[in-house]
Amino acid sequence: MDTRYLRQSGFIEEGLFVEPISVIGVGSIGSFVALTLCKMGFKDVTVWDFDKVEEHNLPNQFYRVKDLGKEKVEALREIVGEFEGVRIKKNGRWLEENVPEGIVILAVDNMEIRRGVFEKGRRMKSIIFLLDGRMAGLQGEVYAVDMADEGEMERYEESLWTDGEASEMPCGQKAIIFNVLWIASLIAGQLRLMLQGKAVKPCVLMDMENMEMLSLVSRGEGRVEC
């Protein structure tokens, strides 16, 4: 056993680290998800994003002052390499012709991309698990989908409203670090449970203003109202 992961060996077996993982969108949620996965021991991680690091990203994303102006995927690969010795793979904008494979984590601010990735993965049967982190002000949402379960896919599809239907938050309420970290942490925890075949909450919502769960629903407990 690699002694680096000795203190977590009772929580997750090293044999589960082999699945390829794509993190689509490495802004606030996605940048911390990528770091967390590599710290857990995952090595086959690909990040997708086309943005560059801007000053307003620094308080809520895993980037440094010296990364300003760099492509996020390039800066993140450098940072994760320094922290963990893992060379993550990088890509640019997600395009319709891309085929999602293995485990896919959605951390984008665009519902059209969410729907496109989900529908293609469903059609091509190329995604094992899909996790989707969303944020609106001080509310965090995490969806977990076993892509072999038709019922879970149908339930998740109901949450894919259009961008026009989504609530637009004021500029000063886009993202704050404690909400970002909560969502990234839950995504990583949910992934561990999915890989180990344990019970997973398909939809978890948290109100960080009042510190209460708005919805916490398990498989077989009926519809998820998100």
Short mmCIF file of C-alpha atoms in Angstrom, two decimals:
data_model
loop_
_atom_site.label_atom_id
_atom_site.label_comp_id
_atom_site.label_asym_id
_atom_site.label_seq_id
_atom_site.Cartn_x
_atom_site.Cartn_y
_atom_site.Cartn_z
CA MET A 1 0.00 0.00 0.00
CA ASP A 2 1.19 3.52 -0.81
CA THR A 3 1.90 5.03 2.63
CA ARG A 4 0.76 8.43 1.35
CA TYR A 5 -2.84 7.24 1.59
CA LEU A 6 -2.47 5.19 4.77
CA ARG A 7 -4.68 7.44 6.91
CA GLN A 8 -7.61 7.18 4.50
CA SER A 9 -7.22 3.50 3.60
CA GLY A 10 -10.19 2.55 5.77
CA PHE A 11 -12.45 4.90 3.81
CA ILE A 12 -11.53 4.22 0.18
CA GLU A 13 -9.53 1.41 -1.42
CA GLU A 14 -6.70 2.27 -3.81
CA GLY A 15 -8.20 -0.05 -6.43
CA LEU A 16 -11.01 2.46 -6.97
CA PHE A 17 -8.63 5.16 -8.22
CA VAL A 18 -8.39 3.78 -11.77
CA GLU A 19 -11.58 5.18 -13.28
CA PRO A 20 -11.07 8.16 -15.64
CA ILE A 21 -12.65 11.35 -14.35
CA SER A 22 -13.55 14.47 -16.32
CA VAL A 23 -14.19 17.72 -14.46
CA ILE A 24 -16.03 20.02 -16.85
CA GLY A 25 -15.62 23.60 -15.69
CA VAL A 26 -12.77 24.46 -13.31
CA GLY A 27 -13.94 27.72 -11.84
CA SER A 28 -15.01 27.90 -8.20
CA ILE A 29 -16.42 24.39 -7.66
CA GLY A 30 -14.42 22.54 -10.31
CA SER A 31 -10.98 23.82 -9.34
CA PHE A 32 -11.38 22.58 -5.75
CA VAL A 33 -12.96 19.30 -6.90
CA ALA A 34 -9.91 18.58 -9.07
CA LEU A 35 -7.53 19.22 -6.16
CA THR A 36 -9.63 17.12 -3.77
CA LEU A 37 -9.78 14.14 -6.13
CA CYS A 38 -6.02 14.17 -6.61
CA LYS A 39 -5.47 14.42 -2.86
CA MET A 40 -7.74 11.39 -2.45
CA GLY A 41 -5.54 9.43 -4.86
CA PHE A 42 -7.22 9.69 -8.25
CA LYS A 43 -4.66 10.05 -11.04
CA ASP A 44 -6.62 9.91 -14.32
CA VAL A 45 -8.22 13.36 -14.11
CA THR A 46 -9.01 15.57 -17.11
CA VAL A 47 -10.13 19.17 -16.68
CA TRP A 48 -12.12 21.18 -19.22
CA ASP A 49 -12.39 24.96 -19.37
CA PHE A 50 -11.69 27.78 -21.80
CA ASP A 51 -11.51 30.73 -19.39
CA LYS A 52 -8.49 32.57 -18.09
CA VAL A 53 -7.88 33.49 -14.45
CA GLU A 54 -9.19 36.96 -13.61
CA GLU A 55 -8.86 38.97 -10.42
CA HIS A 56 -12.46 38.37 -9.34
CA ASN A 57 -11.75 34.61 -9.44
CA LEU A 58 -9.11 34.73 -6.70
CA PRO A 59 -11.38 34.87 -3.60
CA ASN A 60 -13.47 31.84 -4.60
CA GLN A 61 -11.36 29.67 -6.92
CA PHE A 62 -8.20 27.62 -6.40
CA TYR A 63 -5.82 29.99 -8.20
CA ARG A 64 -2.92 32.19 -7.15
CA VAL A 65 -2.21 35.84 -7.78
CA LYS A 66 0.60 34.83 -10.13
CA ASP A 67 -1.94 32.87 -12.24
CA LEU A 68 -3.74 36.03 -13.37
CA GLY A 69 -4.08 35.97 -17.15
CA LYS A 70 -3.24 32.25 -17.47
CA GLU A 71 -5.63 29.66 -18.85
CA LYS A 72 -7.38 28.07 -15.89
CA VAL A 73 -6.63 24.52 -17.05
CA GLU A 74 -2.92 25.31 -17.43
CA ALA A 75 -2.71 27.04 -14.03
CA LEU A 76 -4.62 24.23 -12.33
CA ARG A 77 -2.37 21.56 -13.82
CA GLU A 78 0.65 23.41 -12.47
CA ILE A 79 -0.87 23.86 -9.01
CA VAL A 80 -2.07 20.26 -8.66
CA GLY A 81 1.32 19.06 -9.86
CA GLU A 82 3.04 21.10 -7.13
CA PHE A 83 0.63 19.94 -4.43
CA GLU A 84 0.26 16.28 -5.34
CA GLY A 85 2.74 15.31 -8.05
CA VAL A 86 -0.19 14.41 -10.31
CA ARG A 87 -0.16 15.64 -13.90
CA ILE A 88 -3.80 16.18 -14.74
CA LYS A 89 -4.84 16.34 -18.38
CA LYS A 90 -6.25 19.56 -19.78
CA ASN A 91 -8.68 20.50 -22.52
CA GLY A 92 -10.40 23.68 -23.61
CA ARG A 93 -14.04 24.39 -24.34
CA TRP A 94 -16.45 21.47 -24.15
CA LEU A 95 -17.89 20.86 -27.63
CA GLU A 96 -20.91 18.87 -28.78
CA GLU A 97 -18.73 16.35 -30.60
CA ASN A 98 -16.85 15.37 -27.43
CA VAL A 99 -17.87 12.02 -25.93
CA PRO A 100 -17.93 11.99 -22.11
CA GLU A 101 -16.47 8.80 -20.62
CA GLY A 102 -16.11 7.20 -17.20
CA ILE A 103 -17.00 9.53 -14.35
CA VAL A 104 -18.12 13.05 -15.27
CA ILE A 105 -18.33 15.95 -12.84
CA LEU A 106 -20.24 19.00 -14.04
CA ALA A 107 -19.19 22.30 -12.48
CA VAL A 108 -20.36 24.73 -15.14
CA ASP A 109 -22.66 27.76 -14.97
CA ASN A 110 -24.47 26.78 -18.16
CA MET A 111 -27.54 24.52 -18.25
CA GLU A 112 -27.17 23.89 -21.98
CA ILE A 113 -23.77 22.26 -21.43
CA ARG A 114 -25.20 20.17 -18.60
CA ARG A 115 -27.97 18.87 -20.80
CA GLY A 116 -25.64 18.26 -23.75
CA VAL A 117 -23.14 16.22 -21.71
CA PHE A 118 -25.90 14.25 -19.99
CA GLU A 119 -27.80 13.45 -23.17
CA LYS A 120 -24.71 12.38 -25.08
CA GLY A 121 -23.47 10.23 -22.21
CA ARG A 122 -26.89 8.64 -21.96
CA ARG A 123 -27.08 7.98 -25.68
CA MET A 124 -23.52 6.67 -26.02
CA LYS A 125 -23.67 4.78 -22.69
CA SER A 126 -20.19 6.16 -22.00
CA ILE A 127 -20.68 7.67 -18.52
CA ILE A 128 -20.63 5.47 -15.41
CA PHE A 129 -21.54 8.14 -12.86
CA LEU A 130 -22.42 11.80 -13.26
CA LEU A 131 -22.13 14.37 -10.46
CA ASP A 132 -23.40 17.92 -10.87
CA GLY A 133 -22.56 20.78 -8.51
CA ARG A 134 -24.60 23.97 -8.65
CA MET A 135 -24.59 27.20 -6.70
CA ALA A 136 -26.97 30.13 -6.38
CA GLY A 137 -26.06 32.72 -3.81
CA LEU A 138 -25.79 30.86 -0.50
CA GLN A 139 -27.56 27.77 -1.76
CA GLY A 140 -25.56 24.74 -2.85
CA GLU A 141 -26.91 21.77 -4.80
CA VAL A 142 -25.30 18.44 -5.67
CA TYR A 143 -26.90 15.86 -7.94
CA ALA A 144 -25.57 12.30 -8.24
CA VAL A 145 -26.67 10.03 -11.09
CA ASP A 146 -25.94 6.34 -11.66
CA MET A 147 -26.04 6.28 -15.46
CA ALA A 148 -27.09 2.62 -15.45
CA ASP A 149 -30.29 3.50 -13.61
CA GLU A 150 -33.04 4.77 -15.89
CA GLY A 151 -35.09 6.09 -12.99
CA GLU A 152 -32.20 8.20 -11.70
CA MET A 153 -31.54 9.57 -15.17
CA GLU A 154 -35.18 10.55 -15.60
CA ARG A 155 -35.18 12.23 -12.20
CA TYR A 156 -32.02 14.17 -13.00
CA GLU A 157 -33.40 15.20 -16.39
CA GLU A 158 -36.27 16.95 -14.62
CA SER A 159 -33.73 19.29 -13.01
CA LEU A 160 -32.32 20.40 -16.37
CA TRP A 161 -34.34 23.54 -16.86
CA THR A 162 -33.21 26.12 -19.38
CA ASP A 163 -30.77 28.94 -18.66
CA GLY A 164 -33.66 31.37 -19.12
CA GLU A 165 -35.62 29.66 -16.35
CA ALA A 166 -32.73 29.79 -13.87
CA SER A 167 -32.67 32.63 -11.35
CA GLU A 168 -30.05 35.29 -12.10
CA MET A 169 -28.18 36.28 -8.95
CA PRO A 170 -26.83 39.82 -8.37
CA CYS A 171 -23.17 40.23 -9.30
CA GLY A 172 -22.16 40.49 -5.64
CA GLN A 173 -23.83 37.16 -4.79
CA LYS A 174 -22.24 34.85 -7.36
CA ALA A 175 -19.87 32.81 -5.21
CA ILE A 176 -18.30 32.72 -1.76
CA ILE A 177 -15.58 30.34 -0.69
CA PHE A 178 -17.35 28.49 2.16
CA ASN A 179 -20.24 27.52 -0.11
CA VAL A 180 -17.82 26.50 -2.87
CA LEU A 181 -15.85 24.25 -0.51
CA TRP A 182 -19.00 22.61 0.85
CA ILE A 183 -20.17 21.70 -2.66
CA ALA A 184 -16.74 20.42 -3.76
CA SER A 185 -16.43 18.33 -0.61
CA LEU A 186 -19.86 16.77 -1.05
CA ILE A 187 -19.12 15.89 -4.68
CA ALA A 188 -15.96 14.05 -3.62
CA GLY A 189 -17.79 12.27 -0.80
CA GLN A 190 -20.65 11.22 -3.06
CA LEU A 191 -18.17 9.87 -5.62
CA ARG A 192 -16.50 7.71 -2.98
CA LEU A 193 -19.88 6.22 -2.01
CA MET A 194 -20.84 5.57 -5.64
CA LEU A 195 -17.58 3.78 -6.40
CA GLN A 196 -17.98 1.59 -3.34
CA GLY A 197 -21.57 0.70 -4.21
CA LYS A 198 -22.95 2.38 -1.11
CA ALA A 199 -26.15 4.41 -0.69
CA VAL A 200 -25.99 7.83 -2.33
CA LYS A 201 -28.26 10.83 -2.01
CA PRO A 202 -29.28 11.68 -5.61
CA CYS A 203 -30.05 15.27 -4.61
CA VAL A 204 -28.69 17.30 -1.69
CA LEU A 205 -29.47 20.99 -1.21
CA MET A 206 -28.00 23.21 1.48
CA ASP A 207 -29.05 26.67 2.58
CA MET A 208 -25.81 28.20 3.88
CA GLU A 209 -27.61 31.32 5.12
CA ASN A 210 -29.70 29.37 7.64
CA MET A 211 -27.43 26.30 7.83
CA GLU A 212 -30.11 23.77 7.02
CA MET A 213 -30.66 21.03 4.50
CA LEU A 214 -33.47 21.93 2.11
CA SER A 215 -33.68 18.46 0.60
CA LEU A 216 -31.98 15.20 1.36
CA VAL A 217 -33.44 12.29 -0.57
CA SER A 218 -32.15 8.74 -0.95
CA ARG A 219 -32.72 6.22 -3.69
CA GLY A 220 -36.16 4.71 -3.41
CA GLU A 221 -37.58 7.56 -1.35
CA GLY A 222 -39.63 9.03 -4.15
CA ARG A 223 -39.14 12.07 -6.31
CA VAL A 224 -36.51 14.67 -5.68
CA GLU A 225 -37.93 18.18 -5.53
CA CYS A 226 -35.00 20.41 -6.41
#
